[in-house]
Coordinates of N, CA and C and ligand atoms in Angstrom, one line a residue:
X1 N 0.8 -1.2 0.0 CA 0.0 0.0 0.0 C 0.9 1.3 0.0
X2 N 0.5 2.3 -0.8 CA 1.3 3.5 -0.7 C 0.9 4.2 0.6
X3 N 1.8 5.1 1.1 CA 1.6 5.7 2.4 C 0.3 6.5 2.4
X4 N -0.1 7.1 1.2 CA -1.3 7.9 1.2 C -2.5 7.2 1.6
X5 N -2.5 5.9 1.4 CA -3.7 5.1 1.8 C -3.9 5.1 3.3
X6 N -2.8 5.2 4.1 CA -3.0 5.3 5.5 C -3.5 6.7 5.9
X7 N -3.1 7.7 5.2 CA -3.6 9.0 5.5 C -5.1 9.1 5.2
X8 N -5.5 8.4 4.1 CA -6.9 8.4 3.7 C -7.7 7.7 4.8
X9 N -7.2 6.6 5.3 CA -8.0 5.9 6.3 C -8.1 6.8 7.6
X10 N -7.0 7.5 7.9 CA -7.0 8.3 9.1 C -8.1 9.5 8.9
X11 N -8.0 10.1 7.8 CA -8.9 11.3 7.6 C -10.4 10.9 7.3
X12 N -10.6 9.9 6.5 CA -12.0 9.6 6.0 C -12.7 8.5 6.8
X13 N -11.9 7.5 7.4 CA -12.5 6.4 8.1 C -12.5 6.6 9.6
X14 N -11.3 6.7 10.1 CA -11.1 6.9 11.6 C -11.5 8.2 12.0
X15 N -11.0 9.2 11.4 CA -11.2 10.7 11.6 C -10.8 11.2 13.0
X16 N -11.3 10.7 14.1 CA -11.0 11.2 15.4 C -9.9 10.3 16.0
X17 N -8.7 10.9 16.3 CA -7.6 10.1 16.8 C -7.2 10.7 18.2
X18 N -6.4 9.9 18.9 CA -5.8 10.4 20.1 C -4.4 10.9 19.9
X19 N -4.1 12.2 20.2 CA -2.8 12.8 19.9 C -2.0 13.0 21.2
X20 N -0.8 12.6 21.3 CA 0.0 12.8 22.5 C 1.1 13.9 22.2
X21 N 1.2 14.8 23.2 CA 2.3 15.8 23.1 C 3.0 15.7 24.5
X22 N 4.1 16.5 24.6 CA 4.8 16.6 25.9 C 4.4 17.9 26.5
X23 N 4.1 17.8 27.8 CA 3.8 19.0 28.6 C 4.8 19.0 29.8
X24 N 5.8 19.8 29.7 CA 6.9 19.9 30.7 C 7.5 18.5 30.9
X25 N 7.7 17.8 29.8 CA 8.3 16.4 29.9 C 7.4 15.3 30.1
X26 N 6.1 15.6 30.4 CA 5.1 14.5 30.7 C 4.2 14.3 29.5
X27 N 3.8 13.1 29.2 CA 2.9 12.9 28.1 C 1.5 13.4 28.4
X28 N 0.8 14.0 27.4 CA -0.6 14.5 27.6 C -1.3 14.1 26.3
X29 N -2.5 13.6 26.4 CA -3.3 13.2 25.2 C -4.6 13.9 25.2
X30 N -5.1 14.0 24.0 CA -6.5 14.5 23.7 C -7.0 14.0 22.4
X31 N -8.3 14.1 22.1 CA -8.9 13.7 20.9 C -8.9 14.8 19.9
X32 N -8.4 14.5 18.7 CA -8.3 15.5 17.6 C -8.8 14.9 16.3
X33 N -9.4 15.7 15.5 CA -9.9 15.2 14.2 C -8.9 15.4 13.1
X34 N -8.7 14.4 12.2 CA -7.8 14.5 11.1 C -8.7 15.0 9.9
X35 N -8.5 16.3 9.5 CA -9.4 17.0 8.7 C -9.2 16.7 7.2
X36 N -7.9 16.6 6.8 CA -7.6 16.5 5.4 C -6.3 15.6 5.3
X37 N -6.1 15.2 4.1 CA -4.8 14.5 3.8 C -4.5 14.8 2.3
X38 N -3.2 14.6 2.0 CA -2.7 14.6 0.6 C -1.5 13.7 0.6
X39 N -0.8 13.7 -0.5 CA 0.4 12.8 -0.6 C 1.5 13.3 0.4
X40 N 1.4 14.5 0.9 CA 2.5 15.0 1.8 C 2.2 14.9 3.3
X41 N 1.0 14.3 3.6 CA 0.8 14.1 5.0 C -0.7 14.4 5.4
X42 N -0.9 14.6 6.7 CA -2.3 14.9 7.2 C -2.3 16.2 7.9
X43 N -3.6 16.7 8.0 CA -3.8 18.1 8.5 C -4.8 18.1 9.6
X44 N -4.6 18.8 10.7 CA -5.6 19.0 11.7 C -5.5 20.4 12.2
X45 N -6.5 20.8 13.0 CA -6.5 22.2 13.4 C -6.7 22.2 14.9
X46 N -6.3 23.3 15.5 CA -6.7 23.6 16.9 C -6.8 25.1 17.1
X47 N -7.3 25.5 18.3 CA -7.4 26.9 18.6 C -6.2 27.4 19.4
X48 N -5.9 28.6 19.1 CA -4.6 29.2 19.6 C -4.7 29.3 21.2
X49 N -5.9 29.3 21.7 CA -6.1 29.4 23.2 C -5.8 28.1 23.9
X50 N -5.7 27.0 23.2 CA -5.7 25.7 23.9 C -4.3 25.3 24.3
X51 N -4.3 24.4 25.4 CA -3.0 23.9 25.9 C -2.3 23.1 24.7
X52 N -3.1 22.4 23.9 CA -2.6 21.6 22.8 C -1.7 22.5 21.9
X53 N -2.3 23.7 21.6 CA -1.5 24.6 20.7 C -0.2 25.0 21.3
X54 N -0.2 25.3 22.6 CA 1.0 25.7 23.3 C 2.1 24.5 23.2
X55 N 1.6 23.3 23.4 CA 2.5 22.1 23.4 C 3.1 22.0 22.0
X56 N 2.3 22.2 21.0 CA 2.8 22.0 19.6 C 3.8 23.1 19.3
X57 N 3.6 24.3 19.8 CA 4.5 25.4 19.5 C 5.9 25.1 20.2
X58 N 5.8 24.5 21.4 CA 7.0 24.2 22.2 C 7.8 23.1 21.6
X59 N 7.0 22.0 21.3 CA 7.6 20.8 20.7 C 6.7 20.2 19.7
X60 N 7.1 20.4 18.4 CA 6.2 20.0 17.3 C 6.1 18.5 17.0
X61 N 6.8 17.7 17.8 CA 6.8 16.3 17.6 C 5.7 15.7 18.3
X62 N 4.8 14.9 17.6 CA 3.6 14.3 18.2 C 3.6 12.8 18.0
X63 N 2.7 12.1 18.7 CA 2.4 10.7 18.4 C 0.9 10.6 18.4
X64 N 0.4 9.9 17.4 CA -1.1 9.8 17.4 C -1.5 8.3 17.1
X65 N -2.6 7.9 17.6 CA -3.2 6.6 17.3 C -4.7 6.7 17.0
X66 N -5.1 5.9 16.1 CA -6.6 5.9 15.8 C -7.0 4.5 15.5
X67 N -8.3 4.2 15.6 CA -8.8 2.9 15.4 C -10.0 2.9 14.4
X68 N -10.1 1.9 13.5 CA -11.3 1.8 12.7 C -12.4 1.3 13.6
X69 N -13.7 1.5 13.2 CA -14.8 1.0 14.0 C -14.9 -0.5 13.7
X70 N -15.6 -1.2 14.6 CA -15.7 -2.7 14.4 C -16.4 -3.2 15.7
X71 N -17.1 -4.4 15.5 CA -17.9 -4.8 16.7 C -17.0 -5.2 17.9
X72 N -15.8 -5.6 17.6 CA -14.9 -5.9 18.7 C -13.4 -5.8 18.3
X73 N -12.5 -6.0 19.2 CA -11.1 -5.8 18.8 C -10.6 -6.6 17.6
X74 N -11.2 -7.8 17.5 CA -10.7 -8.7 16.4 C -11.2 -8.2 15.0
X75 N -12.0 -7.1 15.0 CA -12.5 -6.6 13.7 C -11.8 -5.2 13.4
X76 N -10.9 -4.8 14.2 CA -10.4 -3.5 14.1 C -9.0 -3.4 13.6
X77 N -8.7 -2.2 13.0 CA -7.3 -1.9 12.5 C -6.9 -0.6 13.2
X78 N -5.6 -0.5 13.5 CA -5.1 0.7 14.1 C -4.1 1.4 13.2
X79 N -4.0 2.7 13.3 CA -2.8 3.4 12.6 C -2.2 4.3 13.7
X80 N -0.9 4.1 13.8 CA -0.1 5.0 14.7 C 0.9 5.7 13.9
X81 N 1.1 7.0 14.2 CA 2.1 7.8 13.6 C 2.8 8.6 14.6
X82 N 4.2 8.7 14.5 CA 4.9 9.6 15.3 C 5.7 10.5 14.3
X83 N 5.7 11.8 14.5 CA 6.4 12.7 13.6 C 6.3 14.1 13.9
X84 N 6.7 14.9 12.9 CA 6.9 16.3 13.1 C 5.7 17.1 12.4
X85 N 5.3 18.1 13.2 CA 4.2 19.0 12.6 C 4.8 20.4 12.4
X86 N 4.1 21.1 11.5 CA 4.4 22.5 11.4 C 3.1 23.3 11.3
X87 N 3.1 24.5 11.9 CA 1.9 25.4 12.0 C 1.9 26.1 10.6
X88 N 0.8 25.9 9.9 CA 0.6 26.5 8.6 C -0.4 27.6 8.6
X89 N -0.8 28.1 9.8 CA -1.7 29.2 10.0 C -3.1 28.9 9.4
X90 N -3.6 29.8 8.6 CA -4.9 29.7 8.1 C -4.9 29.0 6.7
X91 N -3.8 28.5 6.3 CA -3.7 27.8 5.0 C -4.6 26.5 5.1
X92 N -5.4 26.2 4.1 CA -6.3 25.1 4.0 C -7.5 25.1 5.0
X93 N -7.7 26.3 5.7 CA -8.8 26.4 6.6 C -10.1 26.3 5.8
X94 N -10.2 27.0 4.7 CA -11.4 27.0 3.9 C -11.7 25.6 3.4
X95 N -10.7 24.9 2.9 CA -10.9 23.6 2.4 C -11.3 22.6 3.6
X96 N -10.8 22.8 4.7 CA -11.2 22.0 5.9 C -12.7 22.2 6.2
X97 N -13.1 23.4 6.2 CA -14.5 23.7 6.5 C -15.4 23.1 5.4
X98 N -15.0 23.1 4.2 CA -15.8 22.6 3.1 C -15.9 21.1 3.2
X99 N -14.8 20.4 3.5 CA -14.8 19.0 3.6 C -15.4 18.5 4.9
X100 N -15.4 19.3 5.9 CA -15.9 18.9 7.2 C -17.0 19.8 7.7
X101 N -18.2 19.8 7.1 CA -19.3 20.8 7.4 C -19.7 20.9 8.8
X102 N -19.5 19.8 9.6 CA -19.8 19.9 11.1 C -19.0 21.0 11.8
X103 N -17.9 21.3 11.2 CA -17.0 22.4 11.9 C -17.7 23.7 11.9
X104 N -18.7 23.9 11.0 CA -19.4 25.2 11.0 C -20.4 25.3 12.2
X105 N -20.7 24.1 12.8 CA -21.6 24.2 14.0 C -20.8 24.6 15.2
X106 N -19.5 24.2 15.1 CA -18.6 24.5 16.3 C -18.1 26.0 16.2
X107 N -17.7 26.3 15.0 CA -17.1 27.7 14.7 C -18.0 28.3 13.6
X108 N -19.2 28.9 14.0 CA -20.1 29.3 13.0 C -19.7 30.6 12.1
X109 N -19.0 31.5 12.8 CA -18.7 32.7 12.0 C -17.2 32.8 11.6
X110 N -17.0 33.6 10.6 CA -15.6 33.9 10.1 C -14.8 34.4 11.2
X111 N -15.4 35.3 12.1 CA -14.6 35.9 13.2 C -14.2 34.8 14.2
X112 N -15.1 33.9 14.5 CA -14.8 32.8 15.5 C -13.7 31.9 14.9
X113 N -13.6 31.8 13.6 CA -12.6 30.9 13.0 C -11.2 31.4 13.1
X114 N -11.1 32.7 13.4 CA -9.8 33.4 13.5 C -9.0 32.8 14.6
X115 N -9.6 32.0 15.6 CA -8.9 31.4 16.6 C -8.1 30.2 16.1
X116 N -8.4 29.7 14.9 CA -7.9 28.4 14.5 C -6.7 28.4 13.7
X117 N -5.7 27.6 14.0 CA -4.6 27.4 13.1 C -4.5 25.9 12.7
X118 N -4.0 25.7 11.4 CA -3.9 24.4 10.9 C -2.5 23.9 11.0
X119 N -2.4 22.6 11.4 CA -1.0 22.0 11.5 C -0.9 20.9 10.5
X120 N 0.3 20.8 9.9 CA 0.6 19.7 8.9 C 1.6 18.7 9.5
X121 N 1.2 17.5 9.6 CA 2.1 16.4 10.0 C 2.8 15.9 8.7
X122 N 4.0 16.4 8.5 CA 4.7 16.3 7.2 C 5.8 15.2 7.1
X123 N 6.2 14.7 8.3 CA 7.4 13.8 8.3 C 7.2 12.9 9.5
X124 N 7.4 11.6 9.2 CA 7.2 10.7 10.4 C 7.3 9.2 10.0
X125 N 7.1 8.4 11.0 CA 7.0 7.0 10.8 C 5.7 6.4 11.4
X126 N 5.2 5.3 10.8 CA 3.9 4.9 11.3 C 3.8 3.4 11.2
X127 N 2.8 2.9 11.8 CA 2.5 1.5 11.9 C 1.0 1.3 11.6
X128 N 0.7 0.3 10.7 CA -0.7 -0.1 10.5 C -0.7 -1.5 11.1
X129 N -1.7 -1.7 11.9 CA -1.8 -3.0 12.7 C -3.3 -3.5 12.5
X130 N -3.4 -4.7 11.9 CA -4.7 -5.3 11.6 C -5.0 -6.5 12.4
X131 N -5.9 -6.5 13.4 CA -6.2 -7.7 14.2 C -7.3 -8.5 13.5
X132 N -7.8 -8.0 12.4 CA -8.9 -8.8 11.8 C -8.4 -9.9 10.8
X133 N -7.1 -9.9 10.6 CA -6.6 -11.0 9.8 C -6.0 -12.1 10.7
X134 N -5.9 -13.3 10.2 CA -5.2 -14.4 10.9 C -4.2 -15.0 10.1
X135 N -2.9 -14.9 10.4 CA -2.3 -14.2 11.5 C -2.5 -12.6 11.4
X136 N -2.2 -11.9 12.4 CA -2.3 -10.4 12.4 C -1.4 -9.9 11.2
X137 N -1.7 -8.6 10.8 CA -0.9 -8.0 9.8 C -0.3 -6.7 10.4
X138 N 1.0 -6.5 10.3 CA 1.6 -5.3 10.8 C 2.5 -4.7 9.6
X139 N 2.3 -3.5 9.3 CA 3.1 -2.8 8.3 C 3.7 -1.5 8.8
X140 N 5.0 -1.3 8.6 CA 5.6 -0.1 9.0 C 5.7 0.8 7.8
X141 N 5.6 2.1 8.0 CA 5.8 3.0 6.9 C 6.4 4.3 7.3
X142 N 7.0 5.0 6.4 CA 7.6 6.3 6.6 C 7.2 7.3 5.6
X143 N 7.3 8.6 5.9 CA 7.0 9.6 4.9 C 7.7 10.9 5.2
X144 N 7.8 11.8 4.1 CA 8.4 13.1 4.3 C 9.9 13.0 4.5
X145 N 10.5 11.9 4.1 CA 12.0 11.8 4.1 C 12.5 11.2 5.4
X146 N 11.6 10.7 6.3 CA 12.0 10.0 7.5 C 12.6 8.7 7.1
X147 N 13.6 8.3 7.9 CA 14.3 7.0 7.6 C 13.5 5.8 8.4
X148 N 13.3 4.7 7.7 CA 12.7 3.6 8.3 C 13.6 2.9 9.3
X149 N 13.2 2.9 10.6 CA 14.1 2.3 11.6 C 13.7 0.8 11.7
X150 N 14.7 -0.1 11.5 CA 14.4 -1.5 11.6 C 14.0 -1.8 13.0
X151 N 12.8 -2.5 13.1 CA 12.4 -2.8 14.5 C 11.7 -4.2 14.5
X152 N 11.8 -4.9 15.6 CA 11.2 -6.2 15.7 C 12.3 -7.2 16.2
X153 N 12.0 -8.5 15.9 CA 12.9 -9.6 16.2 C 13.4 -10.3 14.9
X154 N 14.7 -10.5 14.9 CA 15.3 -11.1 13.7 C 16.2 -12.3 14.1
X155 N 16.1 -13.3 13.3 CA 17.0 -14.5 13.5 C 18.3 -14.4 12.8
X156 N 19.4 -14.6 13.5 CA 20.7 -14.4 12.9 C 21.3 -15.8 12.5
X157 N 22.5 -15.7 12.0 CA 23.2 -16.9 11.5 C 23.6 -17.9 12.6
X158 N 23.4 -17.5 13.9 CA 23.6 -18.4 15.0 C 22.5 -19.5 15.1
X159 N 21.5 -19.3 14.3 CA 20.3 -20.3 14.4 C 20.8 -21.7 14.1
X160 N 20.4 -22.6 14.9 CA 20.7 -24.1 14.7 C 19.5 -24.8 14.2
X161 N 18.4 -24.1 13.9 CA 17.2 -24.7 13.4 C 16.6 -25.8 14.3
X162 N 16.7 -25.5 15.6 CA 16.2 -26.4 16.6 C 14.7 -26.5 16.7
X163 N 14.0 -25.4 16.3 CA 12.6 -25.4 16.2 C 11.9 -24.9 17.5
X164 N 12.6 -24.6 18.5 CA 12.0 -24.1 19.8 C 11.2 -22.9 19.6
X165 N 11.7 -21.9 18.8 CA 11.0 -20.6 18.6 C 9.7 -20.9 17.9
X166 N 9.7 -21.7 16.9 CA 8.5 -22.0 16.1 C 7.4 -22.5 17.0
X167 N 7.8 -23.4 17.9 CA 6.8 -24.0 18.8 C 6.1 -22.9 19.7
X168 N 6.9 -21.9 20.1 CA 6.4 -20.9 21.1 C 5.7 -19.7 20.4
X169 N 5.7 -19.7 19.1 CA 5.2 -18.5 18.4 C 3.7 -18.5 18.3
X170 N 3.0 -17.6 18.9 CA 1.5 -17.6 19.0 C 0.8 -17.4 17.6
X171 N 1.6 -16.8 16.7 CA 1.0 -16.5 15.4 C 1.5 -17.4 14.2
X172 N 2.3 -18.4 14.6 CA 2.9 -19.3 13.6 C 3.5 -18.5 12.5
X173 N 4.4 -17.5 12.8 CA 4.9 -16.7 11.8 C 6.4 -16.9 11.6
X174 N 6.9 -18.1 12.0 CA 8.3 -18.4 11.8 C 8.4 -19.5 10.8
X175 N 9.2 -19.1 9.7 CA 9.3 -20.1 8.6 C 10.6 -21.0 8.8
X176 N 10.4 -22.3 8.5 CA 11.5 -23.2 8.6 C 12.5 -23.0 7.5
X177 N 13.8 -23.3 7.8 CA 14.8 -23.2 6.8 C 16.1 -23.6 7.5
X178 N 17.2 -23.5 6.8 CA 18.5 -23.8 7.4 C 18.7 -22.8 8.6
X179 N 18.3 -21.6 8.3 CA 18.2 -20.6 9.3 C 16.7 -20.2 9.3
X180 N 16.1 -20.3 10.5 CA 14.6 -19.9 10.5 C 14.5 -18.4 10.3
X181 N 13.2 -18.1 9.8 CA 13.0 -16.7 9.5 C 11.6 -16.2 10.0
X182 N 11.6 -15.0 10.6 CA 10.4 -14.5 11.2 C 9.7 -13.6 10.1
X183 N 8.5 -13.9 9.8 CA 7.7 -13.1 8.9 C 7.3 -11.8 9.6
X184 N 8.0 -10.8 9.3 CA 7.8 -9.5 10.0 C 6.4 -8.9 10.0
X185 N 5.7 -9.1 8.9 CA 4.4 -8.6 8.7 C 3.3 -9.3 9.6
X186 N 3.7 -10.4 10.2 CA 2.8 -11.1 11.0 C 3.2 -11.3 12.4
X187 N 4.3 -10.7 12.7 CA 4.9 -10.8 14.1 C 4.2 -9.9 15.1
X188 N 3.9 -10.4 16.3 CA 3.2 -9.6 17.3 C 4.2 -8.9 18.2
X189 N 5.5 -9.2 18.0 CA 6.6 -8.6 18.9 C 6.4 -9.1 20.4
X190 N 5.9 -10.3 20.6 CA 5.7 -10.8 21.9 C 7.0 -11.1 22.6
X191 N 8.0 -11.5 21.8 CA 9.3 -11.8 22.4 C 9.5 -13.3 22.9
X192 N 8.5 -14.1 22.6 CA 8.6 -15.5 23.0 C 9.8 -16.2 22.4
X193 N 10.1 -15.9 21.1 CA 11.2 -16.6 20.4 C 12.5 -16.2 21.0
X194 N 12.6 -14.9 21.3 CA 13.8 -14.3 21.8 C 14.1 -15.0 23.2
X195 N 13.1 -15.2 24.0 CA 13.2 -15.7 25.4 C 13.7 -17.2 25.3
X196 N 13.1 -18.0 24.3 CA 13.3 -19.4 24.3 C 14.6 -19.9 23.6
X197 N 15.1 -19.0 22.7 CA 16.2 -19.4 21.9 C 17.4 -19.9 22.7
X198 N 17.8 -21.1 22.6 CA 19.0 -21.6 23.4 C 20.3 -21.1 22.9
X199 N 20.3 -20.6 21.7 CA 21.6 -20.2 21.0 C 21.8 -18.7 20.9
X200 N 21.0 -17.9 21.6 CA 21.0 -16.5 21.5 C 21.1 -16.0 20.0
X201 N 20.3 -16.6 19.2 CA 20.4 -16.4 17.8 C 19.4 -15.3 17.3
X202 N 18.6 -14.8 18.3 CA 17.6 -13.8 17.9 C 17.9 -12.4 18.5
X203 N 17.9 -11.4 17.6 CA 18.2 -10.1 18.0 C 16.9 -9.3 18.2
X204 N 16.9 -8.5 19.2 CA 15.7 -7.7 19.5 C 16.0 -6.2 19.2
X205 N 15.2 -5.7 18.3 CA 15.4 -4.2 17.9 C 14.0 -3.5 18.2
X206 N 13.8 -3.3 19.5 CA 12.5 -2.7 19.9 C 12.8 -1.4 20.6
Ligands
FMN301 C1 -14.7 13.8 18.7 C2 -13.8 14.9 19.1 C3 -13.0 15.6 18.2 C4 -12.2 16.7 18.5 N1 -11.5 17.3 17.6 C5 -10.7 18.4 17.9 C6 -9.9 19.0 16.9 O1 -9.8 18.6 15.8 N2 -9.2 20.1 17.3 C7 -9.2 20.5 18.7 O2 -8.5 21.5 19.0 N3 -10.0 20.0 19.6 C8 -10.7 18.9 19.2 N4 -11.5 18.3 20.2 C9 -11.5 18.8 21.5 C10 -10.3 18.5 22.3 O3 -10.2 17.1 22.5 C11 -10.4 19.2 23.7 O4 -10.5 20.6 23.5 C12 -9.1 18.9 24.5 O5 -9.5 19.4 25.8 C13 -7.9 19.7 24.1 O6 -6.8 19.3 24.8 P1 -5.8 20.3 25.5 O7 -6.4 20.6 26.9 O8 -4.5 19.6 25.6 O9 -5.7 21.6 24.7 C14 -12.3 17.1 19.8 C15 -13.1 16.5 20.8 C16 -13.8 15.4 20.4 C17 -14.7 14.7 21.5

């Protein structure tokens, strides 16, 4: 999937996400709507009077998570992104109000909208996690020039193909071979393989 598809799911399907910022070194969260997306990232807005705005101006790095709807956890998909935002002022404000007509109920007049600034999340890394597939599906992605950091569990050449890791894997995502291999897109990162390996053949990059 191209990265834009994750932005589209965030803006059009999930829409309301939980965003974390730092407040004097401590994490703080609140619910924020993803108003727009394009190939360069996603856009949200806030009012200049809010604590959220102050946090963004002090430290523009955020982390957000959102969930698709579904009758229970096994029907849901999540998207998490950590990355850099920039304040783009009133740019795209009109477009946001056109695409999200409910905003006119909250900020009815042009004057009241003057409190609002738009933020662009333009560079970051993310994870798409789907519990509705069996085994689970996990995909990592980057955008805006961010480098993809390798993360997860990896079997090295020290593997003696003893099979202990495969027995303990809850998602059956370890492939047999001369050296066993973890299917990264199906791995839960539970760490069972790492714990059981008698040859210290598994590296943990978490
Ligand atoms: C469904 C929902 C969507 C929201 N979307 C936004 C939003 O897009 N922008 C915003 O500033 N506040 C939004 N809010 C309100 C904030 O969550 C609320 O003002 C919060 O207290 C702000 O956090 P702060 O105290 O850190 O500033 C939303 C609230 C809900 C329930």
